[in-house]
PDB file of C-alpha atoms in Angstrom:
ATOM      1  CA  MET A   1     114.944 132.771 104.814  1.00  0.00           C
ATOM      2  CA  SER A   2     114.115 128.942 103.982  1.00  0.00           C
ATOM      3  CA  ASN A   3     110.658 128.232 102.592  1.00  0.00           C
ATOM      4  CA  TYR A   4     111.107 124.562 103.640  1.00  0.00           C
ATOM      5  CA  ARG A   5     107.965 123.315 105.450  1.00  0.00           C
ATOM      6  CA  PHE A   6     107.579 119.795 106.594  1.00  0.00           C
ATOM      7  CA  PHE A   7     104.087 118.515 106.631  1.00  0.00           C
ATOM      8  CA  GLU A   8     102.529 115.398 108.334  1.00  0.00           C
ATOM      9  CA  GLU A   9      98.804 114.745 108.823  1.00  0.00           C
ATOM     10  CA  TYR A  10      97.307 113.161 111.675  1.00  0.00           C
ATOM     11  CA  ASN A  11      94.228 112.414 113.143  1.00  0.00           C
ATOM     12  CA  GLN A  12      93.503 115.109 116.000  1.00  0.00           C
ATOM     13  CA  GLU A  13      91.299 112.977 118.164  1.00  0.00           C
ATOM     14  CA  THR A  14      93.788 110.264 118.235  1.00  0.00           C
ATOM     15  CA  THR A  15      96.622 112.681 118.790  1.00  0.00           C
ATOM     16  CA  GLU A  16      94.861 114.336 121.719  1.00  0.00           C
ATOM     17  CA  ASN A  17      93.985 111.067 123.179  1.00  0.00           C
ATOM     18  CA  LEU A  18      97.641 109.476 122.875  1.00  0.00           C
ATOM     19  CA  LYS A  19      98.982 112.966 123.985  1.00  0.00           C
ATOM     20  CA  GLN A  20      97.168 112.881 127.300  1.00  0.00           C
ATOM     21  CA  LYS A  21      98.210 109.153 127.898  1.00  0.00           C
ATOM     22  CA  TYR A  22     101.849 110.066 127.199  1.00  0.00           C
ATOM     23  CA  SER A  23     101.499 112.774 129.837  1.00  0.00           C
ATOM     24  CA  ASP A  24     100.247 110.329 132.343  1.00  0.00           C
ATOM     25  CA  ILE A  25     103.214 107.964 131.713  1.00  0.00           C
ATOM     26  CA  LEU A  26     105.782 110.883 131.994  1.00  0.00           C
ATOM     27  CA  LEU A  27     104.067 111.914 135.262  1.00  0.00           C
ATOM     28  CA  GLY A  28     103.989 108.282 136.579  1.00  0.00           C
ATOM     29  CA  LEU A  29     107.817 108.220 135.927  1.00  0.00           C
ATOM     30  CA  GLY A  30     108.278 111.426 138.142  1.00  0.00           C
ATOM     31  CA  GLU A  31     108.869 113.927 135.206  1.00  0.00           C
ATOM     32  CA  ASP A  32     107.827 117.406 135.450  1.00  0.00           C
ATOM     33  CA  ILE A  33     105.741 117.926 132.060  1.00  0.00           C
ATOM     34  CA  THR A  34     106.075 121.499 132.493  1.00  0.00           C
ATOM     35  CA  ARG A  35     109.731 121.972 131.894  1.00  0.00           C
ATOM     36  CA  GLU A  36     110.828 123.499 128.590  1.00  0.00           C
ATOM     37  CA  GLY A  37     112.484 120.023 127.265  1.00  0.00           C
ATOM     38  CA  ILE A  38     109.504 117.925 128.112  1.00  0.00           C
ATOM     39  CA  ILE A  39     106.696 119.911 127.719  1.00  0.00           C
ATOM     40  CA  LYS A  40     105.914 119.267 123.809  1.00  0.00           C
ATOM     41  CA  THR A  41     107.135 115.485 124.267  1.00  0.00           C
ATOM     42  CA  PRO A  42     103.608 114.071 124.604  1.00  0.00           C
ATOM     43  CA  GLU A  43     102.523 115.609 121.446  1.00  0.00           C
ATOM     44  CA  ARG A  44     105.851 114.567 119.777  1.00  0.00           C
ATOM     45  CA  ALA A  45     105.530 111.101 121.175  1.00  0.00           C
ATOM     46  CA  SER A  46     101.892 110.850 120.063  1.00  0.00           C
ATOM     47  CA  LYS A  47     102.367 111.610 116.559  1.00  0.00           C
ATOM     48  CA  ALA A  48     105.470 109.338 116.402  1.00  0.00           C
ATOM     49  CA  MET A  49     103.744 106.575 117.389  1.00  0.00           C
ATOM     50  CA  GLN A  50     101.000 107.133 114.846  1.00  0.00           C
ATOM     51  CA  PHE A  51     103.795 107.336 112.199  1.00  0.00           C
ATOM     52  CA  LEU A  52     105.617 104.272 113.341  1.00  0.00           C
ATOM     53  CA  THR A  53     102.447 102.187 113.421  1.00  0.00           C
ATOM     54  CA  GLN A  54     100.672 103.550 110.023  1.00  0.00           C
ATOM     55  CA  GLY A  55     100.739 100.281 108.502  1.00  0.00           C
ATOM     56  CA  TYR A  56      97.559  99.097 110.242  1.00  0.00           C
ATOM     57  CA  ASP A  57      95.788 101.674 107.726  1.00  0.00           C
ATOM     58  CA  GLN A  58      97.622 100.455 104.675  1.00  0.00           C
ATOM     59  CA  ASP A  59      96.782  97.404 102.274  1.00  0.00           C
ATOM     60  CA  PRO A  60      99.744  95.755 101.126  1.00  0.00           C
ATOM     61  CA  ALA A  61      98.286  93.627  98.640  1.00  0.00           C
ATOM     62  CA  ALA A  62      96.658  96.559  96.870  1.00  0.00           C
ATOM     63  CA  VAL A  63     100.094  98.192  96.725  1.00  0.00           C
ATOM     64  CA  LEU A  64     101.336  95.152  94.795  1.00  0.00           C
ATOM     65  CA  LYS A  65      98.226  94.892  92.486  1.00  0.00           C
ATOM     66  CA  SER A  66      98.892  98.504  91.552  1.00  0.00           C
ATOM     67  CA  ALA A  67     102.171  97.717  89.735  1.00  0.00           C
ATOM     68  CA  MET A  68     101.429  94.328  88.287  1.00  0.00           C
ATOM     69  CA  PHE A  69     102.474  93.728  84.585  1.00  0.00           C
ATOM     70  CA  ALA A  70     102.303  90.786  82.330  1.00  0.00           C
ATOM     71  CA  GLU A  71     105.646  89.653  81.512  1.00  0.00           C
ATOM     72  CA  ASP A  72     107.108  86.647  80.125  1.00  0.00           C
ATOM     73  CA  TYR A  73     110.190  86.231  82.535  1.00  0.00           C
ATOM     74  CA  HIS A  74     110.695  83.225  84.374  1.00  0.00           C
ATOM     75  CA  ASP A  75     113.979  83.653  86.275  1.00  0.00           C
ATOM     76  CA  MET A  76     114.696  84.732  89.836  1.00  0.00           C
ATOM     77  CA  VAL A  77     114.107  88.340  90.786  1.00  0.00           C
ATOM     78  CA  ILE A  78     115.925  89.519  94.070  1.00  0.00           C
ATOM     79  CA  ILE A  79     115.809  92.822  96.123  1.00  0.00           C
ATOM     80  CA  LYS A  80     118.409  92.531  98.803  1.00  0.00           C
ATOM     81  CA  ASP A  81     119.418  94.745 101.893  1.00  0.00           C
ATOM     82  CA  ILE A  82     115.955  96.476 102.338  1.00  0.00           C
ATOM     83  CA  GLU A  83     116.068  98.619 105.318  1.00  0.00           C
ATOM     84  CA  LEU A  84     113.329  97.908 107.850  1.00  0.00           C
ATOM     85  CA  TYR A  85     112.255  99.493 111.031  1.00  0.00           C
ATOM     86  CA  SER A  86     109.788  98.027 113.326  1.00  0.00           C
ATOM     87  CA  LEU A  87     108.468  98.008 117.039  1.00  0.00           C
ATOM     88  CA  CYS A  88     108.595  94.623 119.066  1.00  0.00           C
ATOM     89  CA  GLU A  89     104.784  94.251 120.501  1.00  0.00           C
ATOM     90  CA  HIS A  90     106.402  92.722 123.653  1.00  0.00           C
ATOM     91  CA  HIS A  91     108.229  95.827 124.928  1.00  0.00           C
ATOM     92  CA  ILE A  92     107.206  98.278 122.343  1.00  0.00           C
ATOM     93  CA  LEU A  93     111.262  98.674 121.526  1.00  0.00           C
ATOM     94  CA  PRO A  94     112.701  99.169 118.113  1.00  0.00           C
ATOM     95  CA  PHE A  95     114.179  96.284 116.034  1.00  0.00           C
ATOM     96  CA  PHE A  96     115.812  97.102 112.885  1.00  0.00           C
ATOM     97  CA  GLY A  97     117.823  95.370 109.991  1.00  0.00           C
ATOM     98  CA  LYS A  98     117.410  94.262 106.430  1.00  0.00           C
ATOM     99  CA  ALA A  99     114.841  92.017 104.392  1.00  0.00           C
ATOM    100  CA  HIS A 100     116.116  89.997 101.338  1.00  0.00           C
ATOM    101  CA  ILE A 101     113.324  88.987  98.933  1.00  0.00           C
ATOM    102  CA  ALA A 102     112.980  86.872  95.865  1.00  0.00           C
ATOM    103  CA  TYR A 103     110.276  85.709  93.626  1.00  0.00           C
ATOM    104  CA  ILE A 104     110.013  83.747  90.558  1.00  0.00           C
ATOM    105  CA  PRO A 105     107.415  85.216  88.145  1.00  0.00           C
ATOM    106  CA  ASN A 106     104.632  83.041  86.907  1.00  0.00           C
ATOM    107  CA  GLY A 107     103.243  85.445  84.099  1.00  0.00           C
ATOM    108  CA  HIS A 108     103.671  88.800  86.109  1.00  0.00           C
ATOM    109  CA  ILE A 109     106.175  90.964  87.436  1.00  0.00           C
ATOM    110  CA  VAL A 110     105.775  93.772  89.808  1.00  0.00           C
ATOM    111  CA  GLY A 111     107.369  97.317  90.263  1.00  0.00           C
ATOM    112  CA  LEU A 112     110.391  96.899  92.107  1.00  0.00           C
ATOM    113  CA  SER A 113     109.713  99.509  94.384  1.00  0.00           C
ATOM    114  CA  LYS A 114     106.411  97.888  95.704  1.00  0.00           C
ATOM    115  CA  ILE A 115     108.316  95.190  97.524  1.00  0.00           C
ATOM    116  CA  PRO A 116     110.072  97.227  99.921  1.00  0.00           C
ATOM    117  CA  ARG A 117     106.698  99.338 100.462  1.00  0.00           C
ATOM    118  CA  VAL A 118     105.138  95.859 101.401  1.00  0.00           C
ATOM    119  CA  VAL A 119     108.029  95.343 103.841  1.00  0.00           C
ATOM    120  CA  ASP A 120     107.214  98.861 105.347  1.00  0.00           C
ATOM    121  CA  ILE A 121     103.640  98.356 105.568  1.00  0.00           C
ATOM    122  CA  PHE A 122     103.979  95.366 107.733  1.00  0.00           C
ATOM    123  CA  ALA A 123     106.992  96.550 109.738  1.00  0.00           C
ATOM    124  CA  ARG A 124     104.899  99.898 110.283  1.00  0.00           C
ATOM    125  CA  ARG A 125     102.569  97.647 112.977  1.00  0.00           C
ATOM    126  CA  LEU A 126     103.637  96.095 116.436  1.00  0.00           C
ATOM    127  CA  GLN A 127     105.298  92.934 115.448  1.00  0.00           C
ATOM    128  CA  VAL A 128     107.663  89.923 115.943  1.00  0.00           C
ATOM    129  CA  GLN A 129     110.266  88.996 113.501  1.00  0.00           C
ATOM    130  CA  GLU A 130     108.820  85.757 112.969  1.00  0.00           C
ATOM    131  CA  ARG A 131     105.365  87.151 112.095  1.00  0.00           C
ATOM    132  CA  LEU A 132     106.946  90.048 109.890  1.00  0.00           C
ATOM    133  CA  THR A 133     108.588  87.386 107.828  1.00  0.00           C
ATOM    134  CA  HIS A 134     105.577  85.275 107.449  1.00  0.00           C
ATOM    135  CA  ASP A 135     103.416  88.309 106.731  1.00  0.00           C
ATOM    136  CA  ILE A 136     105.486  89.537 103.760  1.00  0.00           C
ATOM    137  CA  LEU A 137     106.029  86.009 102.264  1.00  0.00           C
ATOM    138  CA  GLU A 138     102.307  85.141 102.453  1.00  0.00           C
ATOM    139  CA  CYS A 139     101.520  88.498 100.846  1.00  0.00           C
ATOM    140  CA  ILE A 140     103.589  88.295  97.967  1.00  0.00           C
ATOM    141  CA  ASN A 141     102.753  84.576  97.481  1.00  0.00           C
ATOM    142  CA  THR A 142      98.842  85.080  97.459  1.00  0.00           C
ATOM    143  CA  THR A 143      98.949  88.200  95.552  1.00  0.00           C
ATOM    144  CA  LEU A 144     101.379  87.635  92.765  1.00  0.00           C
ATOM    145  CA  GLU A 145     101.117  83.972  92.588  1.00  0.00           C
ATOM    146  CA  PRO A 146     104.301  83.340  91.457  1.00  0.00           C
ATOM    147  CA  LYS A 147     106.194  80.169  90.949  1.00  0.00           C
ATOM    148  CA  GLY A 148     108.161  80.592  94.382  1.00  0.00           C
ATOM    149  CA  VAL A 149     108.807  83.141  96.971  1.00  0.00           C
ATOM    150  CA  ALA A 150     111.826  83.769  99.259  1.00  0.00           C
ATOM    151  CA  VAL A 151     112.135  86.166 102.220  1.00  0.00           C
ATOM    152  CA  VAL A 152     115.164  86.362 104.770  1.00  0.00           C
ATOM    153  CA  ILE A 153     115.320  88.918 107.487  1.00  0.00           C
ATOM    154  CA  GLU A 154     118.195  89.787 109.414  1.00  0.00           C
ATOM    155  CA  ALA A 155     117.317  92.133 112.813  1.00  0.00           C
ATOM    156  CA  SER A 156     118.842  93.739 115.817  1.00  0.00           C
ATOM    157  CA  HIS A 157     116.486  93.790 118.615  1.00  0.00           C
ATOM    158  CA  MET A 158     116.667  96.960 121.142  1.00  0.00           C
ATOM    159  CA  CYS A 159     114.627  94.798 123.800  1.00  0.00           C
ATOM    160  CA  MET A 160     118.100  92.356 123.758  1.00  0.00           C
ATOM    161  CA  MET A 161     120.395  95.078 123.326  1.00  0.00           C
ATOM    162  CA  MET A 162     119.185  97.762 125.924  1.00  0.00           C
ATOM    163  CA  ARG A 163     117.358  95.461 128.534  1.00  0.00           C
ATOM    164  CA  GLY A 164     117.023  91.852 129.597  1.00  0.00           C
ATOM    165  CA  VAL A 165     120.213  89.854 128.490  1.00  0.00           C
ATOM    166  CA  GLN A 166     121.828  93.115 126.959  1.00  0.00           C
ATOM    167  CA  LYS A 167     123.603  91.426 124.156  1.00  0.00           C
ATOM    168  CA  GLN A 168     124.907  94.224 121.890  1.00  0.00           C
ATOM    169  CA  ASN A 169     126.057  92.302 118.735  1.00  0.00           C
ATOM    170  CA  SER A 170     123.237  89.529 118.491  1.00  0.00           C
ATOM    171  CA  VAL A 171     121.405  89.359 115.192  1.00  0.00           C
ATOM    172  CA  THR A 172     118.206  87.603 114.517  1.00  0.00           C
ATOM    173  CA  THR A 173     117.850  85.721 111.341  1.00  0.00           C
ATOM    174  CA  THR A 174     114.181  84.438 110.209  1.00  0.00           C
ATOM    175  CA  SER A 175     113.342  83.074 106.822  1.00  0.00           C
ATOM    176  CA  GLY A 176     110.527  81.626 104.708  1.00  0.00           C
ATOM    177  CA  PHE A 177     110.102  79.885 101.314  1.00  0.00           C
ATOM    178  CA  ARG A 178     107.260  78.931  99.248  1.00  0.00           C
ATOM    179  CA  GLY A 179     106.913  77.121  95.834  1.00  0.00           C
ATOM    180  CA  GLN A 180     110.214  76.470  93.847  1.00  0.00           C
ATOM    181  CA  PHE A 181     112.248  77.838  97.004  1.00  0.00           C
ATOM    182  CA  GLU A 182     111.246  74.868  98.772  1.00  0.00           C
ATOM    183  CA  LYS A 183     113.718  72.984  96.586  1.00  0.00           C
ATOM    184  CA  ILE A 184     117.163  72.869  98.007  1.00  0.00           C
ATOM    185  CA  GLU A 185     119.004  73.926  94.838  1.00  0.00           C
ATOM    186  CA  THR A 186     116.872  76.984  94.231  1.00  0.00           C
ATOM    187  CA  ARG A 187     116.879  77.984  98.043  1.00  0.00           C
ATOM    188  CA  ASN A 188     120.649  77.602  97.822  1.00  0.00           C
ATOM    189  CA  GLU A 189     121.041  79.730  94.691  1.00  0.00           C
ATOM    190  CA  PHE A 190     119.101  82.554  96.474  1.00  0.00           C
ATOM    191  CA  LEU A 191     121.029  82.253  99.883  1.00  0.00           C
ATOM    192  CA  LYS A 192     124.390  82.600  97.808  1.00  0.00           C
ATOM    193  CA  LEU A 193     123.178  85.517  95.909  1.00  0.00           C
ATOM    194  CA  ILE A 194     121.998  87.482  98.897  1.00  0.00           C
ATOM    195  CA  SER A 195     125.223  86.511 100.675  1.00  0.00           C
ATOM    196  CA  ASN A 196     127.495  87.856  98.026  1.00  0.00           C
ATOM    197  CA  ASP A 197     128.696  91.214  97.281  1.00  0.00           C
ATOM    198  CA  LEU A 198     127.541  91.394  93.715  1.00  0.00           C
ATOM    199  CA  GLY A 199     128.895  95.003  93.410  1.00  0.00           C
TER     200      GLY A 199
END
């Protein structure tokens, strides 16, 4: 017998409120909400939506500040291929892909795991890719005050793949640059490094 127990904590009032609304949606679609496969769906959907939007309750700047260290390092730091999953605010359908982020320290570095955490916090909100890119960029730039920041996001959008134009292989790329990355030579170095397979 396994002693594994998965535990997630949710606000009970919010869970019940959303559960009722999901029941109404399923009824509106003509579903039988009493059948075996559906009976627990409103509660599952309620908890799933709370999980997928938990970024509203988290402070990305505080995450960065919790792991800032004084360090005399002035070269580019790159974290590439950061997986991200978000929900499009227009249709509440997923978009997913990878973020590539670089910064040039200005007296402080940050724990490497904190950059992906910042990505997750902003992604776990209803988003558009353009704003997600900007949010991540400005948070790092304002909090770390580095010499430069660069963010590139490549993502596939289910609203384009499942409905609308139904284009299965399209990828949307957005980017933002601050400080030294506004110089073409620094930007090109970054873009070359994230496009190369360094392994």
